[in-house]
Coordinates of C-alpha atoms in Angstrom, one line a residue:
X1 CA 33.6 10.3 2.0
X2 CA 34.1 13.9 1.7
X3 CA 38.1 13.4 1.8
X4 CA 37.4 11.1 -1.7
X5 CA 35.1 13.3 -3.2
X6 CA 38.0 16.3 -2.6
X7 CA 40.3 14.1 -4.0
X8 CA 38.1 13.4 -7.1
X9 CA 37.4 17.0 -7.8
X10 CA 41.3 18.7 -7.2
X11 CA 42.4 15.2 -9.0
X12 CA 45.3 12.8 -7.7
X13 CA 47.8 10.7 -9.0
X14 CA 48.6 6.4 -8.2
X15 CA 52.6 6.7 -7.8
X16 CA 54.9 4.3 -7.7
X17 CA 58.5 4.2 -5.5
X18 CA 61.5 2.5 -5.4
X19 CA 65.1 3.3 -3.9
X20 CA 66.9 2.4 -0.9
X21 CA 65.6 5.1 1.7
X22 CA 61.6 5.0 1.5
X23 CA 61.1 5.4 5.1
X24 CA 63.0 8.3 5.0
X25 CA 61.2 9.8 2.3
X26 CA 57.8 8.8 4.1
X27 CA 59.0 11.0 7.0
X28 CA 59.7 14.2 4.9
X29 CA 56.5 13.9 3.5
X30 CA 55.0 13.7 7.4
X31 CA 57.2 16.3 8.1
X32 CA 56.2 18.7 5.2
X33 CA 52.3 17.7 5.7
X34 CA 52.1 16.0 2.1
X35 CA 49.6 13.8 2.1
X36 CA 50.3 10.2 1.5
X37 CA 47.5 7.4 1.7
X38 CA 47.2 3.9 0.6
X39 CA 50.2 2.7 0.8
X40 CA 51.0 -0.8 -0.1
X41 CA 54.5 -2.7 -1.3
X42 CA 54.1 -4.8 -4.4
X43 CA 56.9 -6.7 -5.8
X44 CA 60.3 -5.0 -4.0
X45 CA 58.3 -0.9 -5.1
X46 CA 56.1 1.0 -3.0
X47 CA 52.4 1.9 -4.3
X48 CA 50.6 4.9 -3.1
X49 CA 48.2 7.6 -4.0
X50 CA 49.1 11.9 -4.1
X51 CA 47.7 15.1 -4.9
X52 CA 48.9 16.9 -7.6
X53 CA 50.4 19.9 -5.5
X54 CA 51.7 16.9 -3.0
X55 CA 53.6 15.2 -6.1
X56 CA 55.3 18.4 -6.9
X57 CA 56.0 19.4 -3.8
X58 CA 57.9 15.7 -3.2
X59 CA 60.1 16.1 -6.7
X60 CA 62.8 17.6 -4.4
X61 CA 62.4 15.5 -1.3
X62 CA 62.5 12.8 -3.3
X63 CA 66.3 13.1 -4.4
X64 CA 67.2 14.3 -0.9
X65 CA 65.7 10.6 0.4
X66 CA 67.4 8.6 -2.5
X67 CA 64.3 7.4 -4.5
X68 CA 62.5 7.6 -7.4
X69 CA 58.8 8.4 -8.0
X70 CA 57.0 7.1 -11.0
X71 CA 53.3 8.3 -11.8
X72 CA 51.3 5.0 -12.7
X73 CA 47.6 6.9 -13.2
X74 CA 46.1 9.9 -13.1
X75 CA 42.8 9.9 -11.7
X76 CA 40.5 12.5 -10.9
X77 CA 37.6 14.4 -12.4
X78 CA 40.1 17.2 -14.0
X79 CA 42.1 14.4 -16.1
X80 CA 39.2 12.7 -17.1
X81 CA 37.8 15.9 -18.5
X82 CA 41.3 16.3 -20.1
X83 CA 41.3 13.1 -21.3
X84 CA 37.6 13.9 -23.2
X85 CA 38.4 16.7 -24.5
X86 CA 37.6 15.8 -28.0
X87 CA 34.9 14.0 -27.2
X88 CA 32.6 16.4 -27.1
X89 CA 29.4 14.9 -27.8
X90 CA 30.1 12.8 -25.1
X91 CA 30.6 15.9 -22.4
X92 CA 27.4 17.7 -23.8
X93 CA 25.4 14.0 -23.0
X94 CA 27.2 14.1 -19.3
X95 CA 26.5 17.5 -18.8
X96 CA 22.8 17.5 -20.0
X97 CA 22.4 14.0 -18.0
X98 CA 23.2 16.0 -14.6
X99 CA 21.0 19.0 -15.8
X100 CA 18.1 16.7 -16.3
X101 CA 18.9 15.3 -12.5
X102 CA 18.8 18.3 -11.4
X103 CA 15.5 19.6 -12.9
X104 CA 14.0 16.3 -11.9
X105 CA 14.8 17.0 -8.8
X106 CA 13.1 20.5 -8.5
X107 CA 9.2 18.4 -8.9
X108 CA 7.7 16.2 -6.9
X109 CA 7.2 12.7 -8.5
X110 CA 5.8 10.1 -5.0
X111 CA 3.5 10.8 -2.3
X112 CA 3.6 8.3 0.9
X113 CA 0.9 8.4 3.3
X114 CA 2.2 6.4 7.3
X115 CA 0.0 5.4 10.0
X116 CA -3.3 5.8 8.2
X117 CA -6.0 3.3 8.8
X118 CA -9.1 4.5 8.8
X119 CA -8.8 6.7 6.0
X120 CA -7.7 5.3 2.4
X121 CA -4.8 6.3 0.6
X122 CA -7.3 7.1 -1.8
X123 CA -9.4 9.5 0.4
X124 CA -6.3 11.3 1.1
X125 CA -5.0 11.7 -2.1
X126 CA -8.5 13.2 -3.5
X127 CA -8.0 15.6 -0.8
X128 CA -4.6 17.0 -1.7
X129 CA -5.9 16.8 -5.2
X130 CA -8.2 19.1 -4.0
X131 CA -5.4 21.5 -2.5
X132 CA -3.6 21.6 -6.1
X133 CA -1.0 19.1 -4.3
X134 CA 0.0 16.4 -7.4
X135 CA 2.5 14.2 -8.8
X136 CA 4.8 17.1 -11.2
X137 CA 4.5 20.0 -9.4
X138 CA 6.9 21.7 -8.2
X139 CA 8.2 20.9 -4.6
X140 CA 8.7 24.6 -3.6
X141 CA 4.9 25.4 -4.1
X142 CA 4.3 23.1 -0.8
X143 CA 3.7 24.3 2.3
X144 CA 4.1 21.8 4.8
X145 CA 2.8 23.9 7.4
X146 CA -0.5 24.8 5.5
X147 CA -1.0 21.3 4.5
X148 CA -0.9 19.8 8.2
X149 CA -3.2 22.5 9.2
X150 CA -5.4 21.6 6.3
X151 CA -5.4 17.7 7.2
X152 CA -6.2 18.4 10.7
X153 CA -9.5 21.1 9.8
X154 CA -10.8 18.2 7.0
X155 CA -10.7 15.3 9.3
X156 CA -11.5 15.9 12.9
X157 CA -10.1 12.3 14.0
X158 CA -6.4 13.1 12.9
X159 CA -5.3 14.3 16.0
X160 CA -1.2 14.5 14.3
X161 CA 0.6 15.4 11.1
X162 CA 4.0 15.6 10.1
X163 CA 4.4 16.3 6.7
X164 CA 7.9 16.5 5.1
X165 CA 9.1 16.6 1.6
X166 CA 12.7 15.0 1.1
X167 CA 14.1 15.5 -2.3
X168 CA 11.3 14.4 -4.7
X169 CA 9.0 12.8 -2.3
X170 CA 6.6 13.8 -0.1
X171 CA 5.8 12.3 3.4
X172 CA 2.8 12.4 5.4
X173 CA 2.7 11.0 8.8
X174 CA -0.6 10.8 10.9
X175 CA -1.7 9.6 13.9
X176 CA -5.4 8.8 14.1
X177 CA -8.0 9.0 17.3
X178 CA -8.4 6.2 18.7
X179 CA -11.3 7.2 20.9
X180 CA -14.6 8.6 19.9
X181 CA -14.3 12.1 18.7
X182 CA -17.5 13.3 20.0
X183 CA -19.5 11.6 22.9
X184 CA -22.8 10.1 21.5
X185 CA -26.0 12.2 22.7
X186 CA -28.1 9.5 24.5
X187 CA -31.7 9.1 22.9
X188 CA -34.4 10.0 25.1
X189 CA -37.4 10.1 22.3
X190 CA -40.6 8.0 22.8
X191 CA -40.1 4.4 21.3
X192 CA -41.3 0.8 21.2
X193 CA -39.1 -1.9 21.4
X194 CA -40.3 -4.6 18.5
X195 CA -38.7 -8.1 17.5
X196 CA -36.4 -7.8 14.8
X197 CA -37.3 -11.4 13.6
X198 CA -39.6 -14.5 14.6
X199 CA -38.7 -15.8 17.6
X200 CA -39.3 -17.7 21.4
X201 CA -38.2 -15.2 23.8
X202 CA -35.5 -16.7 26.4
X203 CA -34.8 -13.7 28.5
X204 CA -35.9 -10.0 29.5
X205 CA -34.2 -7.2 31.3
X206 CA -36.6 -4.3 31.1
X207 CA -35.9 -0.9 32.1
X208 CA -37.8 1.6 30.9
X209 CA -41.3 1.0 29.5
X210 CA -44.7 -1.8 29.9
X211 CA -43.7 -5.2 29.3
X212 CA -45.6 -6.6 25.9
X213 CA -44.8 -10.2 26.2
X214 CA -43.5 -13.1 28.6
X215 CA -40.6 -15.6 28.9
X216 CA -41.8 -18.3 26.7
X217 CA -43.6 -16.6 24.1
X218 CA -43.7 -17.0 20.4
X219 CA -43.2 -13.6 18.5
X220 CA -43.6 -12.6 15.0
X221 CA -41.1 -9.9 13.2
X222 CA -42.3 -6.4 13.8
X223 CA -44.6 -7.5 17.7
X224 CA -44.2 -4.9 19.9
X225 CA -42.1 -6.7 22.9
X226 CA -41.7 -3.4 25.4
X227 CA -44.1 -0.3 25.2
X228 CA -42.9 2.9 25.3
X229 CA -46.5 4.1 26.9
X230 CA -47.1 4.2 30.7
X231 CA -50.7 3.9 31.8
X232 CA -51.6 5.8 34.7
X233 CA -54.6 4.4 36.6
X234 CA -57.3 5.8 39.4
X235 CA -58.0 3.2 42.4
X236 CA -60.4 1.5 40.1
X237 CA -57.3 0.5 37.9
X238 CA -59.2 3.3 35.0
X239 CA -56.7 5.0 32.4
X240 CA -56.4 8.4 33.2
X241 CA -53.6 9.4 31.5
X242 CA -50.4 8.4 29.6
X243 CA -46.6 9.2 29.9
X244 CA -44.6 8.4 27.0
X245 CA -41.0 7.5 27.8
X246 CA -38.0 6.2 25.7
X247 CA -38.5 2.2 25.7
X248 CA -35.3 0.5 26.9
X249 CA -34.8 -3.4 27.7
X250 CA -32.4 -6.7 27.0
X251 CA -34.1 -8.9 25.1
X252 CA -32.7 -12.3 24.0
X253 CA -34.5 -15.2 22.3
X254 CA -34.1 -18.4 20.2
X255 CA -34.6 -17.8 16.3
X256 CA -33.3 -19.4 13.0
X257 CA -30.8 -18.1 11.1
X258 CA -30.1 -19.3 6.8
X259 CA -28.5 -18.7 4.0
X260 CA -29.3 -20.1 0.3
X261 CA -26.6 -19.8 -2.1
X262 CA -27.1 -21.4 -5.5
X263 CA -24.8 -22.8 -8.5
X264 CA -25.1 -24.0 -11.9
X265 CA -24.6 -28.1 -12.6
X266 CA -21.7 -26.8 -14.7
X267 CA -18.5 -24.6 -13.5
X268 CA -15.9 -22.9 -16.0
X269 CA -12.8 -24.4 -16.1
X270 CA -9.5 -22.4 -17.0
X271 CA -6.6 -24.2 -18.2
X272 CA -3.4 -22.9 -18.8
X273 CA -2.0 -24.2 -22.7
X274 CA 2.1 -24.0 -21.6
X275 CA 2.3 -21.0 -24.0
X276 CA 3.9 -17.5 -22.2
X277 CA 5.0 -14.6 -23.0
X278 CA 7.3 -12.4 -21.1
X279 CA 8.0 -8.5 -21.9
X280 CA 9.4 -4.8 -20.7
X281 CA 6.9 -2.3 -19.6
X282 CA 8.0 1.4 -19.1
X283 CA 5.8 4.3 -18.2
X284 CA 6.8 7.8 -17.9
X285 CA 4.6 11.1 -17.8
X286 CA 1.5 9.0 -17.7
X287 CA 2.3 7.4 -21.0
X288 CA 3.6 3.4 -21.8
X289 CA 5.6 1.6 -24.2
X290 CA 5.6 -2.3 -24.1
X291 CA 8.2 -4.4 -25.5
X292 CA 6.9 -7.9 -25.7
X293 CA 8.6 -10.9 -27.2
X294 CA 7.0 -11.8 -30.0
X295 CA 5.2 -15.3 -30.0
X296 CA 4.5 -17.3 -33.4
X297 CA 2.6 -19.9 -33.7
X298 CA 2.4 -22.8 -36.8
X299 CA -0.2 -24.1 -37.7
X300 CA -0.7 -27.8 -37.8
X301 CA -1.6 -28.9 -41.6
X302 CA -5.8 -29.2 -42.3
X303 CA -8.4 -28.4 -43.9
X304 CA -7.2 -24.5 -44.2
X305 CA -9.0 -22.4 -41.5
X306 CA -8.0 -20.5 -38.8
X307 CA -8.1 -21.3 -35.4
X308 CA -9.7 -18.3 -33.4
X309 CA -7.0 -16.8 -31.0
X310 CA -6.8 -17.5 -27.4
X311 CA -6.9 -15.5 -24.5
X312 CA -4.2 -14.5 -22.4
X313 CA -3.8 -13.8 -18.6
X314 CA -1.0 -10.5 -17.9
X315 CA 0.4 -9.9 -14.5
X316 CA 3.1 -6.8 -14.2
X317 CA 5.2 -6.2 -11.6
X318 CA 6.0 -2.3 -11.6
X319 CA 8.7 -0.5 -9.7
X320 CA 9.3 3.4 -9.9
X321 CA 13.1 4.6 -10.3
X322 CA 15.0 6.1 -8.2
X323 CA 18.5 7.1 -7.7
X324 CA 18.6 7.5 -3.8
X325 CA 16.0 7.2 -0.6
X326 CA 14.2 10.4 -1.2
X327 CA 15.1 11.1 -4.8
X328 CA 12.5 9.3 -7.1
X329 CA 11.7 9.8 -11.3
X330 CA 8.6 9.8 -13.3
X331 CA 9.7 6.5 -14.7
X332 CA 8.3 2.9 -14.0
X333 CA 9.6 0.0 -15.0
X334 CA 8.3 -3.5 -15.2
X335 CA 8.3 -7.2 -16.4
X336 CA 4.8 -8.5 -17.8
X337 CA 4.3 -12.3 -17.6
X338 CA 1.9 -13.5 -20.0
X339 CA 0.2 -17.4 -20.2
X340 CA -2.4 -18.8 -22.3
X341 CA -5.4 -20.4 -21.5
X342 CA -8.4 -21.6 -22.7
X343 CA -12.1 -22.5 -21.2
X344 CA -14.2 -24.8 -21.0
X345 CA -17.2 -26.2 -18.6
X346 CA -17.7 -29.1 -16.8
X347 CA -19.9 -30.9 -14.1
X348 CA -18.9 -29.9 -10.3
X349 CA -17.5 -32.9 -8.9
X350 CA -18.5 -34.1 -5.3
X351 CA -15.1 -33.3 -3.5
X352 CA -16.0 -29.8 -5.2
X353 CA -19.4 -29.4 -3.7
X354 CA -18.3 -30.5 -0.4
X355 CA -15.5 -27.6 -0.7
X356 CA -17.7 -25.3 -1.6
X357 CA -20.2 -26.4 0.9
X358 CA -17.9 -25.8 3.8
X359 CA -16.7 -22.7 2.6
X360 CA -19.5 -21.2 2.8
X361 CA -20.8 -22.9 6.1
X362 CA -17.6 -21.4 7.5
X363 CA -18.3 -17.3 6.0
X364 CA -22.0 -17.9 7.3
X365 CA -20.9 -19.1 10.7
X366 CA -18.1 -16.8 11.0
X367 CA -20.8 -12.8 10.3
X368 CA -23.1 -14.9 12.9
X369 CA -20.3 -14.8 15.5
X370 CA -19.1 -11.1 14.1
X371 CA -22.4 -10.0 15.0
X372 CA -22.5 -11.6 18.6
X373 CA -24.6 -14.2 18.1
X374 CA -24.3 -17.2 20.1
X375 CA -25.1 -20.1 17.8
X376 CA -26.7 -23.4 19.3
X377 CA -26.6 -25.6 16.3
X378 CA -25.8 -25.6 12.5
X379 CA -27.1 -27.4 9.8
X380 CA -25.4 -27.5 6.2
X381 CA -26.6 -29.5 3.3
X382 CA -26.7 -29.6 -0.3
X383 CA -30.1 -29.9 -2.7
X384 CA -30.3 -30.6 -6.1
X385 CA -32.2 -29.3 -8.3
X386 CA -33.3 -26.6 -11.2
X387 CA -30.1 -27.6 -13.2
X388 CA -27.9 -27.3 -10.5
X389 CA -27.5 -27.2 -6.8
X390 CA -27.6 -25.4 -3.6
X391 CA -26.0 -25.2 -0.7
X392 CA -28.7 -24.5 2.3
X393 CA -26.9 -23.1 6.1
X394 CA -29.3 -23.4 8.9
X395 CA -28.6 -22.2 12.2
X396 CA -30.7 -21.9 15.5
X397 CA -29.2 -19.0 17.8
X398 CA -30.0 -17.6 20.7
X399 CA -29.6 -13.7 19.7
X400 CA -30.9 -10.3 20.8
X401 CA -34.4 -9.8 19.5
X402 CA -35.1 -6.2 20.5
X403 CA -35.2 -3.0 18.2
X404 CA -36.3 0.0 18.9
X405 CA -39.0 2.1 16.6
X406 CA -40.3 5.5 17.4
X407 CA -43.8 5.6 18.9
X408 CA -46.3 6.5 16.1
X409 CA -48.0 9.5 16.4
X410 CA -51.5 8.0 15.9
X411 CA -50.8 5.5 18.6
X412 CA -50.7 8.8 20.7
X413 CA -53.6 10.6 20.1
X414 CA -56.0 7.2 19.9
X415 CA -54.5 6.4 23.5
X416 CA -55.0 9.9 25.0
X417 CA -57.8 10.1 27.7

């Protein structure tokens, strides 16, 4: 590659050779060190490619070996210049196209972010807002150093960052904590435990507190199940004092789950009328142009009046430019697809309702099971009704009932001896 490029710059010429001794010639060029490359014989002549100073040079040798050279093509950036010389117009566009390369090249026009997952793309890119780091400026105002040091103080579970910028694009690479960042202080405040909903208790695992209620028992949302007060007694079993402690116990029973969710008899209907439209979107410095094909329509012949328009449904497709890897532009580029459609209602159909009805059976068993819930039967049904219908999930489960809620001061003072 950079042979080519060296060749391109000094300029070279495509030569032609015929005459009786080539070899011979070929070996006074090896022997001189004129560089020779390409060679190939076409039609009873030999074809190869020179430098300048190399064709000169081979004038003489050339008699001595009993041949004859014959330039073909000149190629090369100096005879192309040459070649252009009038065209000068033409040179000042060339010249101001690589200028604009390279000033393009001096600001910083994409932003990648790698390995993030609990934090956004957007988060981040609020925070280098914040740090004066945005598309357009200029990439030598980046520190990469500062910025990594910066990422690390803002969000305690990045534990790595590698940030680079490579020609007009600039890449951050984090590695996130996997593990907590800071171990959880346990608890140790005076509380109840209380049933989070209604309920037959299954099971109890106490270990810390008074026992409110047995295996068995019917509870109501918001019944104190465990006691966060101990009673001390005398020998004839009479309060004498209470210790408050930090309830703690497992508590599972059987309770009812449901979910109503409710339509209208009627759903809206969008059909597509086989009319598109198809155009060019381009976006640079935050500002864009759209080229669309134009679409006419004729009106059928009638009583005169105008048909209101129709709306239409757009989905771009948007690239950025870029000449290499690294070296991005402030342009985007795109193709919008357009199709018409109009709306209209109609009644849900029964193949509908039953979709719908096992779609959202399936979301409302599937947060039961996400919150560990250990379902013992489901019921799903429709009812009609109110102008239109709704879709009733039942479930009985066999869940934890316990919560915890801070002991009340007033439950304090009316219990003290």
């Amino acid at each position: 590659m950079a042979g080519r490029f060296y060749h391109y710059r000094r300029g070279y010429l495509k030569v032609s050779m015929t005459g009786c001794a080539p070899e011979r010639f070929f070996n006074i060029c090896q022997g001189r060190e004129i560089e020779v490359w390409e060679v190939c014989c076409k039609s009873g002549c030999y074809e190869f490619y020179m430098t300048v100073k190399g064709f000169k040079q081979a004038k003489t040798l050339a008699r001595k070996a009993g041949v004859r050279l014959k330039i073909l093509k000149k190629l090369g950036l100096p005879f192309f210049l040459y070649r252009n010389r009038k065209r000068k117009l033409s040179l000042a566009g060339f010249l101001l196209f690589f200028i604009f390369l390279y000033s393009m090249s001096l600001f910083l026009w994409d932003i990648e972010f790698e390995g993030n997952r609990r934090y956004t793309r957007d988060t981040l890119m609020d925070f280098l807002n914040s740090l004066d780091i945005s598309y357009g400026m200029m990439t030598r105002n980046i520190s990469c150093e500062d910025l990594e040091e910066s990422i690390r103080m803002e969000f305690p579970e990045i534990t790595w960052v590698s940030a680079q910028v490579s020609g007009t694009r600039l890449l951050v690479k984090i590695k996130e904590n996997e593990v907590l960042s800071e171990i959880p202080q346990k608890d140790d405040s005076p509380c109840d435990i209380v049933a989070e909903k209604p309920g037959v208790i299954t099971g109890m695992i106490v270990r810390s507190g008074t026992p409110a209620v047995q295996i068995g028992d019917q509870v109501e949302a918001g019944q104190v199940l465990v006691s966060g007060v101990l009673t001390i007694t005398d020998d004839s079993e009479t309060a004498v004092a209470y210790h408050y402690v930090h309830a703690d116990a497992k508590i599972t029973g059987m309770s009812f789950a449901s979910l109503e969710t409710s339509f209208p008899a009627c759903r809206r209907i969008e059909a597509y009328t086989g009319k598109k439209k198809t155009g060019i979107v381009v976006r640079a410095f935050g500002h864009s142009f759209t080229i669309m094909l134009p679409f006419f329509h004729i009106p059928e012949p009638g009583d005169g009046k105008e048909e209101e328009p129709l709306p239409w449904k757009f989905v771009l497709e948007e690239k950025q430019a870029r000449i290499f890897e690294d070296f991005y532009l402030p342009f985007y580029w795109g193709i919008a697809a357009g199709k018409e459609y109009q709306t209209y209602e109609r009644p849900y159909e029964e193949e509908e309702k039953e979709e719908l009805k096992g779609i959202i059976n399936a979301h409302f068993m599937e947060n039961l099971e996400e919150k560990g819930v250990q379902i013992i039967r489901n019921d799903v049904r429709i009812q009609e009704g109110n102008g239109g219908f709704t879709v009733i999930c039942q479930a009985q489960t066999e869940e934890s009932l316990g919560v915890e809620r801070p002991l009340q001061p007033a439950v304090r003072q009316e219990e003290a001896p």
